[in-house]
Amino acid sequence: MSNRIEARFRRLAEERRAGLVTFVTAGDPNPAESRRILADLPRAGADVIELGMPFSDPMADGPAIQKSSLRALKAGQTLAETLAMVAEFRSGDDATPIVLMGYYNPIFSYGVDRFLEDATGAGVDGLIIVDLPPEADSELCLPARACGIDFIRLATPTTDDRRLPSVLRNASGFLYYVSITGITGTRVGESDVVAGALARIRAHTTLPIAVGFGIRSPEQASRIAETADAVVVGSALVGAVEQAPGNAAAAVSELVEELKAGVLSARRADQGGRP
Amino acid sequence: MDQSNTFRSGPDEDGHFGTYGGRFVAETLMPLILDLEEHYAAASRDETFWSEFNDLLKHYVGRPSPLTFAPRITERFGGAKIYFKRDELNHTGAHKINNCIGQILLARRMKKTRIIAETGAGQHGVATATVCARFGMPCTVYMGETDIERQQPNVFRMRLLGAEVRPVRSGTCTLKDAMNEALRDWVANVEDTFYIIGTVAGPHPYPALVRDFQAVIGNEVREQILEAEGRLPDTLVACIGGGSNAMGLFHPFLDDPDVRLIGVEAGGEGVETGRHAASLTAGRPGVLHGNRTYLLQNDDGQINDAHSISAGLDYPGIGPEHAWLHDVGRVEYVSVTDTEALAAFQLCTELEGILPALEPSHALAHVAKLAPDLPADHLLVMNLCGRGDKDVFSVAEALGVEL
């Protein structure tokens, strides 16, 4: 299997630009509209897709993603349905990486081996499981990597130099730097503080680094794109779904296009300061 | 006793009781959890920590709580000799304060300046607000909106004690959602905040440290029953939501094979109805709130709502050490319904002049089933872990009485 995540970040490096990583929740606001949102994301400008697996108790998420999870569950979303969505998407797009993001219990309940088999078959490229720290690598991280699925780690401002090596030990794909201590969608990190943190982390790893939590506007995306390898936007997109449930795919596409323009306008050091 | 022959050596260094427990938290919290573990390990080796803890239990909480023979209940059931461990006589009216004293001493050692907590019935919230007032620390308590409605007296008490009670409107607006919200607060305020978890659940080291602080219950019972009867009890019974009062009572007796241990879960409207809080009786293993344990969940691994007339038992999980003790068969777990608990509440009030909380009324409802078939020399100790003043409105409503 070709590694879509690696290929995508290699291409971004060649093009000397940051990528846009978009988060939406699978099944939000309903299965049919959610499939449309997913299908339109690459065209609108998503370089990597994070697809949320809804969970009843999203402990690390703010109100926007909590509500989005509940909307999806209310509309009948299940983990099996999420995997089916990925398979359908994959039949029309073999290049855009898909990373499933969520909490461990639905996967544990589905059965880790069965999940990895079905996720591999569906064309899932990576996993971000919020409540599986490196101390729990034997649960899912190591089995996933044995199947060729990347296990993407979160690093946060509390991840100091003492802790970084254990966070990075079995990390693959890219590193997701959470720019604030807090829940999703609430605040945004100061861009110079973020730049400092990225420099510190890059001393420990060659993995590409995506930065997220709280990035809502093209301007914020542009500032983060000056130093990050990719910019993650989530709460703003699920907020758009909430605002326009009947017309969510178009609303999400429009916002993704604006954010992408922001990312592409970034003044990057590796372009000699020229956009 | 060597390690393989004891039930008391857990958890292992990664916080596991068998396959249960562990540390399933977001990366932001990991450094804190590890830090807490380090500080607790140091504190538990430090005699001055325990002497301060014991001094506060004695002079502030009012321990030891009595072990009271219940003559008229014993006579009514016509079997086993029944004793109540009177943790409802503690300052603040429940066993919760034991743990809060221990954790706030830890928070002070760790130089934390702000306390957060979750609460269901409000007992843990009141206990936390109390120790915060005593030590002059700001306190924020998360409480589900549904629970706020049915536990107004405790909400007012917390506010009088200077705590900020933040209503939780997410999910089902009960204890599990309050815990989600407290975890979100903690993730956002890692530098200065200490999270006082109210039960033997959550990420390691919470299940172990809460148990250690609550073990004072069982240690006292051991001493008191030896003094009263000259021998160990035959059966111990306690109610279980998260399971802290039961763990505190059971743990010192786990390695006494002749002592039968029974945990009583909330059967709500009946386990067969699906509206209950009996995680061990009707749940299966999963991962929530930082630990692996038995959970009420659907086929897709989504957490189900718990239901109980008692807000303190209204939780879809259970402490991981209980999950393990269930699997290895050392403790028996049963459930009783809302209706049975209500009847026991009234019986205890009428016959013993003790108004029990709805939580231990569940334990008494099981004692009512068990005791009649046991001989008169069978010593049964039930943990009367909280008083019922907070429940009078719920009870009146359930009985159709307007106050």
mmCIF file of C-alpha atoms in Angstrom, chain B residues 37-342:
data_model
loop_
_atom_site.group_PDB
_atom_site.id
_atom_site.type_symbol
_atom_site.label_atom_id
_atom_site.label_comp_id
_atom_site.label_asym_id
_atom_site.label_seq_id
_atom_site.Cartn_x
_atom_site.Cartn_y
_atom_site.Cartn_z
ATOM 1 C CA GLU B 37 1.519 9.950 40.858
ATOM 2 C CA GLU B 38 5.014 11.018 41.891
ATOM 3 C CA HIS B 39 3.717 13.351 44.588
ATOM 4 C CA TYR B 40 1.298 10.776 45.935
ATOM 5 C CA ALA B 41 4.004 8.136 46.101
ATOM 6 C CA ALA B 42 6.171 10.541 48.089
ATOM 7 C CA ALA B 43 3.288 11.615 50.342
ATOM 8 C CA SER B 44 2.224 8.073 51.113
ATOM 9 C CA ARG B 45 5.763 7.312 52.347
ATOM 10 C CA ASP B 46 5.755 10.441 54.472
ATOM 11 C CA GLU B 47 4.593 10.002 58.057
ATOM 12 C CA THR B 48 3.877 13.704 58.485
ATOM 13 C CA PHE B 49 1.378 13.520 55.591
ATOM 14 C CA TRP B 50 -0.561 10.724 57.272
ATOM 15 C CA SER B 51 -0.399 12.281 60.704
ATOM 16 C CA GLU B 52 -1.852 15.507 59.324
ATOM 17 C CA PHE B 53 -4.522 13.459 57.478
ATOM 18 C CA ASN B 54 -5.413 11.471 60.594
ATOM 19 C CA ASP B 55 -5.468 14.559 62.764
ATOM 20 C CA LEU B 56 -7.974 16.262 60.441
ATOM 21 C CA LEU B 57 -10.099 13.108 60.285
ATOM 22 C CA LYS B 58 -10.227 13.019 64.066
ATOM 23 C CA HIS B 59 -10.717 16.671 64.927
ATOM 24 C CA TYR B 60 -12.431 18.074 61.826
ATOM 25 C CA VAL B 61 -14.385 15.129 60.388
ATOM 26 C CA GLY B 62 -15.159 13.555 63.746
ATOM 27 C CA ARG B 63 -13.740 10.092 63.176
ATOM 28 C CA PRO B 64 -13.850 7.332 64.107
ATOM 29 C CA SER B 65 -17.494 7.055 63.139
ATOM 30 C CA PRO B 66 -19.395 4.633 65.394
ATOM 31 C CA LEU B 67 -20.230 1.054 64.556
ATOM 32 C CA THR B 68 -23.820 0.817 65.727
ATOM 33 C CA PHE B 69 -25.808 -2.345 66.396
ATOM 34 C CA ALA B 70 -29.245 -1.991 64.748
ATOM 35 C CA PRO B 71 -31.542 -3.882 67.144
ATOM 36 C CA ARG B 72 -34.965 -3.286 65.611
ATOM 37 C CA ILE B 73 -33.850 -3.864 62.009
ATOM 38 C CA THR B 74 -32.144 -7.060 63.195
ATOM 39 C CA GLU B 75 -35.358 -8.122 64.917
ATOM 40 C CA ARG B 76 -37.516 -7.245 61.906
ATOM 41 C CA PHE B 77 -35.379 -9.229 59.457
ATOM 42 C CA GLY B 78 -35.144 -12.068 61.968
ATOM 43 C CA GLY B 79 -31.733 -13.402 60.973
ATOM 44 C CA ALA B 80 -28.226 -11.985 60.918
ATOM 45 C CA LYS B 81 -27.016 -9.561 63.559
ATOM 46 C CA ILE B 82 -26.847 -6.224 61.765
ATOM 47 C CA TYR B 83 -24.417 -3.412 62.408
ATOM 48 C CA PHE B 84 -24.280 -0.036 60.676
ATOM 49 C CA LYS B 85 -20.992 1.722 60.027
ATOM 50 C CA ARG B 86 -22.103 5.277 60.672
ATOM 51 C CA ASP B 87 -20.237 7.306 58.068
ATOM 52 C CA GLU B 88 -23.334 9.475 57.757
ATOM 53 C CA LEU B 89 -22.261 11.040 61.066
ATOM 54 C CA ASN B 90 -19.115 12.494 59.506
ATOM 55 C CA HIS B 91 -18.859 16.238 59.111
ATOM 56 C CA THR B 92 -20.817 17.049 55.908
ATOM 57 C CA GLY B 93 -22.878 13.881 56.263
ATOM 58 C CA ALA B 94 -21.176 11.257 54.137
ATOM 59 C CA HIS B 95 -17.958 9.315 53.578
ATOM 60 C CA LYS B 96 -16.913 11.686 50.782
ATOM 61 C CA ILE B 97 -15.060 14.029 53.155
ATOM 62 C CA ASN B 98 -12.405 11.376 53.981
ATOM 63 C CA ASN B 99 -11.140 11.484 50.419
ATOM 64 C CA CYS B 100 -11.410 15.264 50.095
ATOM 65 C CA ILE B 101 -9.197 15.782 53.146
ATOM 66 C CA GLY B 102 -6.558 13.526 51.620
ATOM 67 C CA GLN B 103 -6.681 15.152 48.194
ATOM 68 C CA ILE B 104 -6.601 18.743 49.392
ATOM 69 C CA LEU B 105 -3.515 17.937 51.461
ATOM 70 C CA LEU B 106 -1.968 16.571 48.259
ATOM 71 C CA ALA B 107 -3.011 19.691 46.340
ATOM 72 C CA ARG B 108 -1.261 21.834 48.943
ATOM 73 C CA ARG B 109 1.902 19.737 48.737
ATOM 74 C CA MET B 110 1.819 20.219 44.955
ATOM 75 C CA LYS B 111 1.414 24.001 45.394
ATOM 76 C CA LYS B 112 -1.838 24.061 43.427
ATOM 77 C CA THR B 113 -4.006 27.099 44.071
ATOM 78 C CA ARG B 114 -7.390 26.185 42.601
ATOM 79 C CA ILE B 115 -9.654 23.166 43.121
ATOM 80 C CA ILE B 116 -12.209 21.660 40.769
ATOM 81 C CA ALA B 117 -14.563 18.733 41.320
ATOM 82 C CA GLU B 118 -17.519 16.951 39.782
ATOM 83 C CA THR B 119 -20.551 15.950 41.765
ATOM 84 C CA GLY B 120 -23.674 13.849 41.301
ATOM 85 C CA ALA B 121 -25.764 13.860 44.472
ATOM 86 C CA GLY B 122 -23.829 16.872 45.663
ATOM 87 C CA GLN B 123 -22.190 15.094 48.618
ATOM 88 C CA HIS B 124 -18.757 15.119 47.006
ATOM 89 C CA GLY B 125 -19.310 18.704 45.889
ATOM 90 C CA VAL B 126 -20.217 19.739 49.420
ATOM 91 C CA ALA B 127 -17.261 17.858 50.874
ATOM 92 C CA THR B 128 -14.908 19.473 48.354
ATOM 93 C CA ALA B 129 -16.366 22.954 48.947
ATOM 94 C CA THR B 130 -15.954 22.324 52.679
ATOM 95 C CA VAL B 131 -12.256 21.469 52.577
ATOM 96 C CA CYS B 132 -11.707 24.389 50.201
ATOM 97 C CA ALA B 133 -13.320 26.740 52.722
ATOM 98 C CA ARG B 134 -11.247 25.181 55.498
ATOM 99 C CA PHE B 135 -7.991 25.719 53.573
ATOM 100 C CA GLY B 136 -8.963 28.958 51.837
ATOM 101 C CA MET B 137 -8.808 27.743 48.251
ATOM 102 C CA PRO B 138 -11.128 28.767 45.398
ATOM 103 C CA CYS B 139 -13.396 25.931 44.308
ATOM 104 C CA THR B 140 -15.407 25.216 41.173
ATOM 105 C CA VAL B 141 -17.877 22.330 41.203
ATOM 106 C CA TYR B 142 -19.377 20.893 38.023
ATOM 107 C CA MET B 143 -22.854 19.482 38.450
ATOM 108 C CA GLY B 144 -25.358 18.264 35.879
ATOM 109 C CA GLU B 145 -28.458 20.379 35.474
ATOM 110 C CA THR B 146 -30.710 17.392 36.190
ATOM 111 C CA ASP B 147 -28.863 16.781 39.448
ATOM 112 C CA ILE B 148 -28.996 20.461 40.393
ATOM 113 C CA GLU B 149 -32.776 20.260 40.190
ATOM 114 C CA ARG B 150 -33.096 17.222 42.422
ATOM 115 C CA GLN B 151 -30.398 18.229 44.927
ATOM 116 C CA GLN B 152 -31.199 21.880 45.620
ATOM 117 C CA PRO B 153 -30.210 21.787 49.319
ATOM 118 C CA ASN B 154 -26.690 20.625 48.465
ATOM 119 C CA VAL B 155 -26.352 23.228 45.709
ATOM 120 C CA PHE B 156 -27.182 25.937 48.218
ATOM 121 C CA ARG B 157 -24.756 24.474 50.762
ATOM 122 C CA MET B 158 -21.942 24.545 48.222
ATOM 123 C CA ARG B 159 -22.675 28.171 47.416
ATOM 124 C CA LEU B 160 -22.742 29.079 51.110
ATOM 125 C CA LEU B 161 -19.347 27.425 51.414
ATOM 126 C CA GLY B 162 -18.044 29.782 48.765
ATOM 127 C CA ALA B 163 -17.875 27.374 45.847
ATOM 128 C CA GLU B 164 -18.948 28.235 42.352
ATOM 129 C CA VAL B 165 -21.416 25.613 41.109
ATOM 130 C CA ARG B 166 -21.288 25.409 37.322
ATOM 131 C CA PRO B 167 -24.343 23.753 35.769
ATOM 132 C CA VAL B 168 -23.503 21.191 33.074
ATOM 133 C CA ARG B 169 -25.914 21.153 30.172
ATOM 134 C CA SER B 170 -24.159 18.665 27.885
ATOM 135 C CA GLY B 171 -25.138 15.034 27.331
ATOM 136 C CA THR B 172 -27.649 13.799 29.902
ATOM 137 C CA CYS B 173 -26.802 16.566 32.404
ATOM 138 C CA THR B 174 -25.794 14.098 35.143
ATOM 139 C CA LEU B 175 -22.631 12.856 36.837
ATOM 140 C CA LYS B 176 -20.825 11.526 33.750
ATOM 141 C CA ASP B 177 -21.298 14.839 31.963
ATOM 142 C CA ALA B 178 -20.114 16.723 35.053
ATOM 143 C CA MET B 179 -16.964 14.580 34.951
ATOM 144 C CA ASN B 180 -16.466 15.343 31.224
ATOM 145 C CA GLU B 181 -16.779 19.032 31.988
ATOM 146 C CA ALA B 182 -14.381 18.890 34.943
ATOM 147 C CA LEU B 183 -11.834 17.126 32.711
ATOM 148 C CA ARG B 184 -12.271 19.902 30.116
ATOM 149 C CA ASP B 185 -11.650 22.523 32.784
ATOM 150 C CA TRP B 186 -8.557 20.652 33.943
ATOM 151 C CA VAL B 187 -7.156 20.394 30.401
ATOM 152 C CA ALA B 188 -7.565 24.167 30.069
ATOM 153 C CA ASN B 189 -6.107 25.060 33.487
ATOM 154 C CA VAL B 190 -3.314 22.566 33.980
ATOM 155 C CA GLU B 191 -0.863 24.937 35.643
ATOM 156 C CA ASP B 192 -2.688 25.902 38.825
ATOM 157 C CA THR B 193 -5.595 23.477 39.160
ATOM 158 C CA PHE B 194 -6.003 20.286 41.172
ATOM 159 C CA TYR B 195 -8.898 18.008 40.271
ATOM 160 C CA ILE B 196 -10.411 16.312 43.343
ATOM 161 C CA ILE B 197 -12.104 13.229 41.877
ATOM 162 C CA GLY B 198 -14.846 11.930 44.146
ATOM 163 C CA THR B 199 -14.698 8.215 43.592
ATOM 164 C CA VAL B 200 -12.362 5.284 42.951
ATOM 165 C CA ALA B 201 -12.414 5.899 39.187
ATOM 166 C CA GLY B 202 -10.556 8.059 36.679
ATOM 167 C CA PRO B 203 -6.989 7.701 35.450
ATOM 168 C CA HIS B 204 -4.310 6.150 37.621
ATOM 169 C CA PRO B 205 -3.413 7.074 40.381
ATOM 170 C CA TYR B 206 -6.914 8.279 41.362
ATOM 171 C CA PRO B 207 -8.533 4.858 41.933
ATOM 172 C CA ALA B 208 -5.672 3.882 44.231
ATOM 173 C CA LEU B 209 -5.365 7.110 46.163
ATOM 174 C CA VAL B 210 -9.110 7.549 46.721
ATOM 175 C CA ARG B 211 -9.233 3.967 47.958
ATOM 176 C CA ASP B 212 -6.340 4.581 50.323
ATOM 177 C CA PHE B 213 -8.069 7.647 51.790
ATOM 178 C CA GLN B 214 -11.373 5.767 52.163
ATOM 179 C CA ALA B 215 -9.770 2.647 53.645
ATOM 180 C CA VAL B 216 -10.119 4.347 57.026
ATOM 181 C CA ILE B 217 -13.720 3.039 56.941
ATOM 182 C CA GLY B 218 -12.741 -0.619 56.762
ATOM 183 C CA ASN B 219 -9.805 -0.227 59.119
ATOM 184 C CA GLU B 220 -12.092 1.245 61.770
ATOM 185 C CA VAL B 221 -14.725 -1.462 61.236
ATOM 186 C CA ARG B 222 -12.082 -4.112 61.768
ATOM 187 C CA GLU B 223 -11.036 -2.634 65.071
ATOM 188 C CA GLN B 224 -14.584 -1.867 66.212
ATOM 189 C CA ILE B 225 -16.089 -5.260 65.437
ATOM 190 C CA LEU B 226 -13.191 -7.007 67.175
ATOM 191 C CA GLU B 227 -13.908 -4.890 70.199
ATOM 192 C CA ALA B 228 -17.686 -5.473 70.070
ATOM 193 C CA GLU B 229 -17.759 -9.142 69.071
ATOM 194 C CA GLY B 230 -14.227 -10.437 69.471
ATOM 195 C CA ARG B 231 -14.093 -11.607 65.876
ATOM 196 C CA LEU B 232 -14.257 -10.464 62.268
ATOM 197 C CA PRO B 233 -17.637 -9.933 60.577
ATOM 198 C CA ASP B 234 -19.122 -12.613 58.325
ATOM 199 C CA THR B 235 -20.550 -10.291 55.684
ATOM 200 C CA LEU B 236 -19.950 -6.707 54.589
ATOM 201 C CA VAL B 237 -22.472 -4.879 52.401
ATOM 202 C CA ALA B 238 -22.091 -1.496 50.689
ATOM 203 C CA CYS B 239 -23.761 0.384 47.857
ATOM 204 C CA ILE B 240 -21.851 1.166 44.680
ATOM 205 C CA GLY B 241 -21.994 4.023 42.211
ATOM 206 C CA GLY B 242 -18.350 4.666 41.396
ATOM 207 C CA GLY B 243 -17.647 2.541 44.441
ATOM 208 C CA SER B 244 -15.557 4.567 46.891
ATOM 209 C CA ASN B 245 -17.419 3.776 50.102
ATOM 210 C CA ALA B 246 -17.518 0.077 49.208
ATOM 211 C CA MET B 247 -13.831 -0.002 48.308
ATOM 212 C CA GLY B 248 -12.959 1.801 51.536
ATOM 213 C CA LEU B 249 -14.920 -0.762 53.543
ATOM 214 C CA PHE B 250 -13.835 -3.867 51.593
ATOM 215 C CA HIS B 251 -10.154 -3.251 50.953
ATOM 216 C CA PRO B 252 -8.857 -4.008 54.462
ATOM 217 C CA PHE B 253 -10.832 -7.303 54.361
ATOM 218 C CA LEU B 254 -9.939 -8.530 50.867
ATOM 219 C CA ASP B 255 -7.433 -11.020 52.227
ATOM 220 C CA ASP B 256 -9.762 -12.427 54.891
ATOM 221 C CA PRO B 257 -11.327 -15.250 52.875
ATOM 222 C CA ASP B 258 -14.081 -15.907 55.418
ATOM 223 C CA VAL B 259 -15.456 -12.390 55.126
ATOM 224 C CA ARG B 260 -18.117 -12.270 52.415
ATOM 225 C CA LEU B 261 -18.167 -8.987 50.502
ATOM 226 C CA ILE B 262 -21.229 -7.720 48.634
ATOM 227 C CA GLY B 263 -21.523 -4.568 46.522
ATOM 228 C CA VAL B 264 -25.016 -3.312 45.697
ATOM 229 C CA GLU B 265 -25.575 -1.460 42.420
ATOM 230 C CA ALA B 266 -28.543 0.733 41.565
ATOM 231 C CA GLY B 267 -31.075 -1.306 39.602
ATOM 232 C CA GLY B 268 -33.218 1.758 38.863
ATOM 233 C CA GLU B 269 -36.558 0.718 37.428
ATOM 234 C CA GLY B 270 -35.238 -2.835 37.052
ATOM 235 C CA VAL B 271 -32.191 -4.108 35.151
ATOM 236 C CA GLU B 272 -34.498 -5.719 32.560
ATOM 237 C CA THR B 273 -35.997 -2.302 31.700
ATOM 238 C CA GLY B 274 -32.672 -0.824 30.624
ATOM 239 C CA ARG B 275 -33.259 2.121 32.971
ATOM 240 C CA HIS B 276 -30.693 1.461 35.690
ATOM 241 C CA ALA B 277 -27.104 2.133 36.759
ATOM 242 C CA ALA B 278 -25.886 -1.457 37.244
ATOM 243 C CA SER B 279 -22.608 -1.415 35.290
ATOM 244 C CA LEU B 280 -21.293 -4.749 36.555
ATOM 245 C CA THR B 281 -24.620 -6.548 36.358
ATOM 246 C CA ALA B 282 -25.531 -5.344 32.868
ATOM 247 C CA GLY B 283 -22.521 -3.548 31.344
ATOM 248 C CA ARG B 284 -19.368 -4.714 29.595
ATOM 249 C CA PRO B 285 -15.736 -3.590 29.623
ATOM 250 C CA GLY B 286 -14.853 -0.340 27.896
ATOM 251 C CA VAL B 287 -12.812 2.844 28.299
ATOM 252 C CA LEU B 288 -14.201 6.075 29.746
ATOM 253 C CA HIS B 289 -12.952 8.874 31.989
ATOM 254 C CA GLY B 290 -9.379 7.692 31.995
ATOM 255 C CA ASN B 291 -9.838 4.040 32.890
ATOM 256 C CA ARG B 292 -10.918 0.699 31.527
ATOM 257 C CA THR B 293 -13.831 -0.747 33.450
ATOM 258 C CA TYR B 294 -17.367 -2.063 33.076
ATOM 259 C CA LEU B 295 -19.602 0.484 31.357
ATOM 260 C CA LEU B 296 -23.214 0.809 30.313
ATOM 261 C CA GLN B 297 -22.889 1.168 26.557
ATOM 262 C CA ASN B 298 -24.641 0.309 23.324
ATOM 263 C CA ASP B 299 -23.401 -2.018 20.558
ATOM 264 C CA ASP B 300 -21.441 0.862 18.988
ATOM 265 C CA GLY B 301 -19.504 1.672 22.166
ATOM 266 C CA GLN B 302 -21.522 4.812 22.913
ATOM 267 C CA ILE B 303 -22.118 5.362 26.614
ATOM 268 C CA ASN B 304 -25.703 4.835 27.742
ATOM 269 C CA ASP B 305 -27.507 7.013 30.241
ATOM 270 C CA ALA B 306 -27.621 5.631 33.729
ATOM 271 C CA HIS B 307 -30.783 5.884 35.772
ATOM 272 C CA SER B 308 -31.297 5.788 39.511
ATOM 273 C CA ILE B 309 -33.513 7.522 42.036
ATOM 274 C CA SER B 310 -30.242 8.186 43.830
ATOM 275 C CA ALA B 311 -28.179 10.863 42.099
ATOM 276 C CA GLY B 312 -25.029 9.509 43.780
ATOM 277 C CA LEU B 313 -25.338 6.145 42.044
ATOM 278 C CA ASP B 314 -26.390 7.552 38.678
ATOM 279 C CA TYR B 315 -23.152 6.774 36.819
ATOM 280 C CA PRO B 316 -22.667 4.408 33.842
ATOM 281 C CA GLY B 317 -19.292 3.106 35.065
ATOM 282 C CA ILE B 318 -17.637 1.743 38.181
ATOM 283 C CA GLY B 319 -14.164 1.899 39.708
ATOM 284 C CA PRO B 320 -11.675 -0.393 37.924
ATOM 285 C CA GLU B 321 -10.697 -2.252 41.087
ATOM 286 C CA HIS B 322 -14.332 -3.326 41.484
ATOM 287 C CA ALA B 323 -14.335 -4.520 37.864
ATOM 288 C CA TRP B 324 -11.324 -6.682 38.665
ATOM 289 C CA LEU B 325 -12.727 -7.958 41.989
ATOM 290 C CA HIS B 326 -15.894 -8.875 40.100
ATOM 291 C CA ASP B 327 -13.999 -10.863 37.476
ATOM 292 C CA VAL B 328 -11.822 -12.719 39.976
ATOM 293 C CA GLY B 329 -14.898 -13.423 42.099
ATOM 294 C CA ARG B 330 -13.642 -11.956 45.387
ATOM 295 C CA VAL B 331 -16.610 -9.585 45.716
ATOM 296 C CA GLU B 332 -20.227 -10.368 44.782
ATOM 297 C CA TYR B 333 -22.167 -7.658 43.000
ATOM 298 C CA VAL B 334 -25.953 -7.471 43.015
ATOM 299 C CA SER B 335 -28.524 -4.793 42.285
ATOM 300 C CA VAL B 336 -31.711 -3.478 43.881
ATOM 301 C CA THR B 337 -34.400 -1.265 42.370
ATOM 302 C CA ASP B 338 -35.516 2.285 43.160
ATOM 303 C CA THR B 339 -38.658 0.908 44.796
ATOM 304 C CA GLU B 340 -36.753 -1.504 47.020
ATOM 305 C CA ALA B 341 -34.352 1.279 48.055
ATOM 306 C CA LEU B 342 -37.261 3.586 48.915
#
